[in-house]
PDB file of C-alpha atoms in Angstrom:
ATOM      1  CA  MET A   1      80.803  97.728 105.657  1.00  0.00           C
ATOM      2  CA  ASP A   2      84.034  98.026 107.458  1.00  0.00           C
ATOM      3  CA  ASP A   3      87.017  96.581 105.529  1.00  0.00           C
ATOM      4  CA  ALA A   4      88.307  94.926 108.716  1.00  0.00           C
ATOM      5  CA  LEU A   5      85.039  93.036 109.123  1.00  0.00           C
ATOM      6  CA  ILE A   6      85.199  91.887 105.523  1.00  0.00           C
ATOM      7  CA  ALA A   7      88.793  90.764 105.960  1.00  0.00           C
ATOM      8  CA  ALA A   8      87.973  88.928 109.174  1.00  0.00           C
ATOM      9  CA  ALA A   9      85.113  87.095 107.595  1.00  0.00           C
ATOM     10  CA  ILE A  10      87.259  85.976 104.710  1.00  0.00           C
ATOM     11  CA  LEU A  11      90.200  85.043 106.841  1.00  0.00           C
ATOM     12  CA  THR A  12      88.454  83.224 109.685  1.00  0.00           C
ATOM     13  CA  GLY A  13      85.020  82.227 108.295  1.00  0.00           C
ATOM     14  CA  PRO A  14      83.876  78.618 108.335  1.00  0.00           C
ATOM     15  CA  ASP A  15      84.420  77.925 104.638  1.00  0.00           C
ATOM     16  CA  ALA A  16      87.697  77.337 102.924  1.00  0.00           C
ATOM     17  CA  ILE A  17      88.596  80.150 100.497  1.00  0.00           C
ATOM     18  CA  ILE A  18      91.299  79.604  97.976  1.00  0.00           C
ATOM     19  CA  CYS A  19      92.349  81.958  95.186  1.00  0.00           C
ATOM     20  CA  ALA A  20      94.611  81.044  92.270  1.00  0.00           C
ATOM     21  CA  ASP A  21      96.160  83.091  89.430  1.00  0.00           C
ATOM     22  CA  ARG A  22      95.726  82.503  85.702  1.00  0.00           C
ATOM     23  CA  ASP A  23      98.229  79.558  85.895  1.00  0.00           C
ATOM     24  CA  GLY A  24      96.472  77.817  88.743  1.00  0.00           C
ATOM     25  CA  VAL A  25      99.047  78.853  91.279  1.00  0.00           C
ATOM     26  CA  ILE A  26      97.575  79.383  94.764  1.00  0.00           C
ATOM     27  CA  THR A  27      97.714  83.018  95.829  1.00  0.00           C
ATOM     28  CA  PHE A  28      95.375  83.012  98.849  1.00  0.00           C
ATOM     29  CA  TRP A  29      94.592  80.245 101.394  1.00  0.00           C
ATOM     30  CA  ASN A  30      92.571  81.086 104.528  1.00  0.00           C
ATOM     31  CA  ALA A  31      92.555  79.361 107.945  1.00  0.00           C
ATOM     32  CA  SER A  32      89.575  77.211 107.010  1.00  0.00           C
ATOM     33  CA  ALA A  33      91.437  75.920 103.958  1.00  0.00           C
ATOM     34  CA  GLN A  34      94.232  74.907 106.374  1.00  0.00           C
ATOM     35  CA  ARG A  35      91.555  73.106 108.554  1.00  0.00           C
ATOM     36  CA  VAL A  36      90.063  71.289 105.494  1.00  0.00           C
ATOM     37  CA  PHE A  37      93.203  70.397 103.636  1.00  0.00           C
ATOM     38  CA  GLY A  38      95.977  70.400 106.312  1.00  0.00           C
ATOM     39  CA  TYR A  39      98.371  72.783 104.597  1.00  0.00           C
ATOM     40  CA  THR A  40      99.236  76.067 106.234  1.00  0.00           C
ATOM     41  CA  PRO A  41      98.805  79.273 104.200  1.00  0.00           C
ATOM     42  CA  ALA A  42     102.598  79.418 103.849  1.00  0.00           C
ATOM     43  CA  GLU A  43     102.803  75.834 102.598  1.00  0.00           C
ATOM     44  CA  ALA A  44     100.030  76.364 100.043  1.00  0.00           C
ATOM     45  CA  ALA A  45     100.949  79.767  98.698  1.00  0.00           C
ATOM     46  CA  GLY A  46     102.870  79.470  95.463  1.00  0.00           C
ATOM     47  CA  GLN A  47     101.838  75.843  94.871  1.00  0.00           C
ATOM     48  CA  SER A  48      99.823  74.485  91.953  1.00  0.00           C
ATOM     49  CA  LEU A  49      96.204  73.583  92.631  1.00  0.00           C
ATOM     50  CA  ASP A  50      97.410  70.037  92.035  1.00  0.00           C
ATOM     51  CA  LEU A  51      98.091  70.179  95.714  1.00  0.00           C
ATOM     52  CA  ILE A  52      94.452  69.306  96.349  1.00  0.00           C
ATOM     53  CA  ILE A  53      93.355  67.777  93.043  1.00  0.00           C
ATOM     54  CA  PRO A  54      93.404  63.915  92.873  1.00  0.00           C
ATOM     55  CA  GLU A  55      95.895  62.911  90.222  1.00  0.00           C
ATOM     56  CA  ARG A  56      93.180  61.047  88.165  1.00  0.00           C
ATOM     57  CA  LEU A  57      91.175  64.210  87.840  1.00  0.00           C
ATOM     58  CA  ARG A  58      94.004  66.694  86.992  1.00  0.00           C
ATOM     59  CA  ALA A  59      93.911  66.491  83.168  1.00  0.00           C
ATOM     60  CA  ARG A  60      90.145  67.129  83.148  1.00  0.00           C
ATOM     61  CA  HIS A  61      90.505  69.932  85.630  1.00  0.00           C
ATOM     62  CA  TRP A  62      93.220  71.732  83.774  1.00  0.00           C
ATOM     63  CA  LYS A  63      91.487  71.393  80.428  1.00  0.00           C
ATOM     64  CA  GLY A  64      88.451  73.137  81.920  1.00  0.00           C
ATOM     65  CA  TRP A  65      90.698  75.729  83.717  1.00  0.00           C
ATOM     66  CA  GLN A  66      92.440  76.674  80.485  1.00  0.00           C
ATOM     67  CA  THR A  67      89.063  77.048  78.717  1.00  0.00           C
ATOM     68  CA  VAL A  68      87.787  79.420  81.446  1.00  0.00           C
ATOM     69  CA  MET A  69      91.012  81.467  81.475  1.00  0.00           C
ATOM     70  CA  ALA A  70      90.894  81.829  77.672  1.00  0.00           C
ATOM     71  CA  THR A  71      87.169  82.689  77.395  1.00  0.00           C
ATOM     72  CA  GLY A  72      86.297  84.225  80.816  1.00  0.00           C
ATOM     73  CA  GLN A  73      83.319  81.910  80.828  1.00  0.00           C
ATOM     74  CA  SER A  74      82.552  78.821  82.944  1.00  0.00           C
ATOM     75  CA  ARG A  75      79.717  76.408  82.671  1.00  0.00           C
ATOM     76  CA  TYR A  76      79.700  76.547  86.473  1.00  0.00           C
ATOM     77  CA  GLY A  77      78.806  80.115  86.822  1.00  0.00           C
ATOM     78  CA  ASP A  78      76.328  81.969  88.933  1.00  0.00           C
ATOM     79  CA  GLY A  79      77.145  80.183  92.180  1.00  0.00           C
ATOM     80  CA  ASP A  80      76.503  76.646  90.916  1.00  0.00           C
ATOM     81  CA  LEU A  81      77.545  74.179  93.604  1.00  0.00           C
ATOM     82  CA  LEU A  82      80.126  71.573  92.441  1.00  0.00           C
ATOM     83  CA  SER A  83      80.874  68.322  94.287  1.00  0.00           C
ATOM     84  CA  VAL A  84      84.254  66.666  93.747  1.00  0.00           C
ATOM     85  CA  PRO A  85      86.871  64.574  95.566  1.00  0.00           C
ATOM     86  CA  ALA A  86      89.938  66.432  96.901  1.00  0.00           C
ATOM     87  CA  VAL A  87      93.201  65.371  98.491  1.00  0.00           C
ATOM     88  CA  ARG A  88      94.387  66.351 101.986  1.00  0.00           C
ATOM     89  CA  LYS A  89      97.976  66.843 103.065  1.00  0.00           C
ATOM     90  CA  ASP A  90      97.991  63.451 104.697  1.00  0.00           C
ATOM     91  CA  GLY A  91      96.974  61.871 101.268  1.00  0.00           C
ATOM     92  CA  SER A  92      93.413  61.087 102.330  1.00  0.00           C
ATOM     93  CA  THR A  93      90.586  61.763  99.966  1.00  0.00           C
ATOM     94  CA  ILE A  94      87.702  63.875 101.018  1.00  0.00           C
ATOM     95  CA  SER A  95      84.521  65.127  99.338  1.00  0.00           C
ATOM     96  CA  VAL A  96      84.165  68.895  98.891  1.00  0.00           C
ATOM     97  CA  GLU A  97      81.372  71.101  97.582  1.00  0.00           C
ATOM     98  CA  PHE A  98      82.399  74.435  96.210  1.00  0.00           C
ATOM     99  CA  THR A  99      81.510  77.502  94.131  1.00  0.00           C
ATOM    100  CA  ILE A 100      83.832  79.464  91.932  1.00  0.00           C
ATOM    101  CA  ALA A 101      84.076  83.098  91.043  1.00  0.00           C
ATOM    102  CA  PRO A 102      86.262  84.635  88.375  1.00  0.00           C
ATOM    103  CA  LEU A 103      88.542  87.398  89.559  1.00  0.00           C
ATOM    104  CA  PHE A 104      88.778  90.464  87.274  1.00  0.00           C
ATOM    105  CA  GLY A 105      91.195  93.358  87.435  1.00  0.00           C
ATOM    106  CA  VAL A 106      90.452  97.018  86.894  1.00  0.00           C
ATOM    107  CA  ASP A 107      91.020  96.393  83.156  1.00  0.00           C
ATOM    108  CA  ASP A 108      88.178  93.824  83.145  1.00  0.00           C
ATOM    109  CA  GLU A 109      90.866  91.121  82.381  1.00  0.00           C
ATOM    110  CA  MET A 110      90.376  87.832  84.290  1.00  0.00           C
ATOM    111  CA  PHE A 111      93.479  87.272  86.465  1.00  0.00           C
ATOM    112  CA  GLY A 112      92.410  84.240  88.330  1.00  0.00           C
ATOM    113  CA  MET A 113      89.667  82.351  90.229  1.00  0.00           C
ATOM    114  CA  ALA A 114      88.380  82.173  93.776  1.00  0.00           C
ATOM    115  CA  ALA A 115      86.740  79.115  95.235  1.00  0.00           C
ATOM    116  CA  THR A 116      84.704  78.712  98.379  1.00  0.00           C
ATOM    117  CA  LEU A 117      84.793  75.169  99.633  1.00  0.00           C
ATOM    118  CA  ARG A 118      83.293  72.983 102.309  1.00  0.00           C
ATOM    119  CA  ASP A 119      84.214  69.459 103.413  1.00  0.00           C
ATOM    120  CA  VAL A 120      81.054  67.325 103.020  1.00  0.00           C
ATOM    121  CA  THR A 121      82.750  63.936 103.427  1.00  0.00           C
ATOM    122  CA  ALA A 122      80.553  62.903 106.349  1.00  0.00           C
ATOM    123  CA  ARG A 123      77.363  63.686 104.443  1.00  0.00           C
ATOM    124  CA  PHE A 124      78.669  61.973 101.308  1.00  0.00           C
ATOM    125  CA  GLU A 125      79.518  58.780 103.247  1.00  0.00           C
ATOM    126  CA  GLU A 126      76.186  58.777 105.026  1.00  0.00           C
ATOM    127  CA  THR A 127      74.319  59.096 101.675  1.00  0.00           C
ATOM    128  CA  ARG A 128      76.356  56.342 100.087  1.00  0.00           C
ATOM    129  CA  GLU A 129      75.592  54.077 103.073  1.00  0.00           C
ATOM    130  CA  LEU A 130      71.878  54.814 102.790  1.00  0.00           C
ATOM    131  CA  ARG A 131      71.969  54.026  99.126  1.00  0.00           C
ATOM    132  CA  ARG A 132      73.698  50.672  99.877  1.00  0.00           C
ATOM    133  CA  GLN A 133      71.013  49.809 102.472  1.00  0.00           C
ATOM    134  CA  LEU A 134      68.298  50.682 100.053  1.00  0.00           C
ATOM    135  CA  ALA A 135      69.869  48.617  97.284  1.00  0.00           C
ATOM    136  CA  ALA A 136      70.096  45.628  99.650  1.00  0.00           C
ATOM    137  CA  ARG A 137      66.409  45.779 100.367  1.00  0.00           C
ATOM    138  CA  THR A 138      65.360  45.581  96.690  1.00  0.00           C
TER     139      THR A 138
END
């Protein structure tokens, strides 16, 4: 496949793609990440992932991150879909689903992580409302 086609898919595809180094510093942020989170690539690059992680979840996130960086292993491997809240530039909370992929260098040393994310807030809210309606009937 043509490298230009691959680059175009990554840069402009419908899903947010974010990469971070071993320290959790954002190194890549595509146009869809800007659409989802509100930060331009220039604003996000060089920032901590705390930029989009709700404050109440940061300690748990970083504990897991450090374990993955130390071991190269994640309990969320093989394309498992994760669902979590995230924070937008305007401070609003959204629901995202994402997958992660470790990034390895030529020396087989893990140098960071990539995440592919999608805003599923509308579906999450719809499901929550349906559950409320169902609970009210019983």
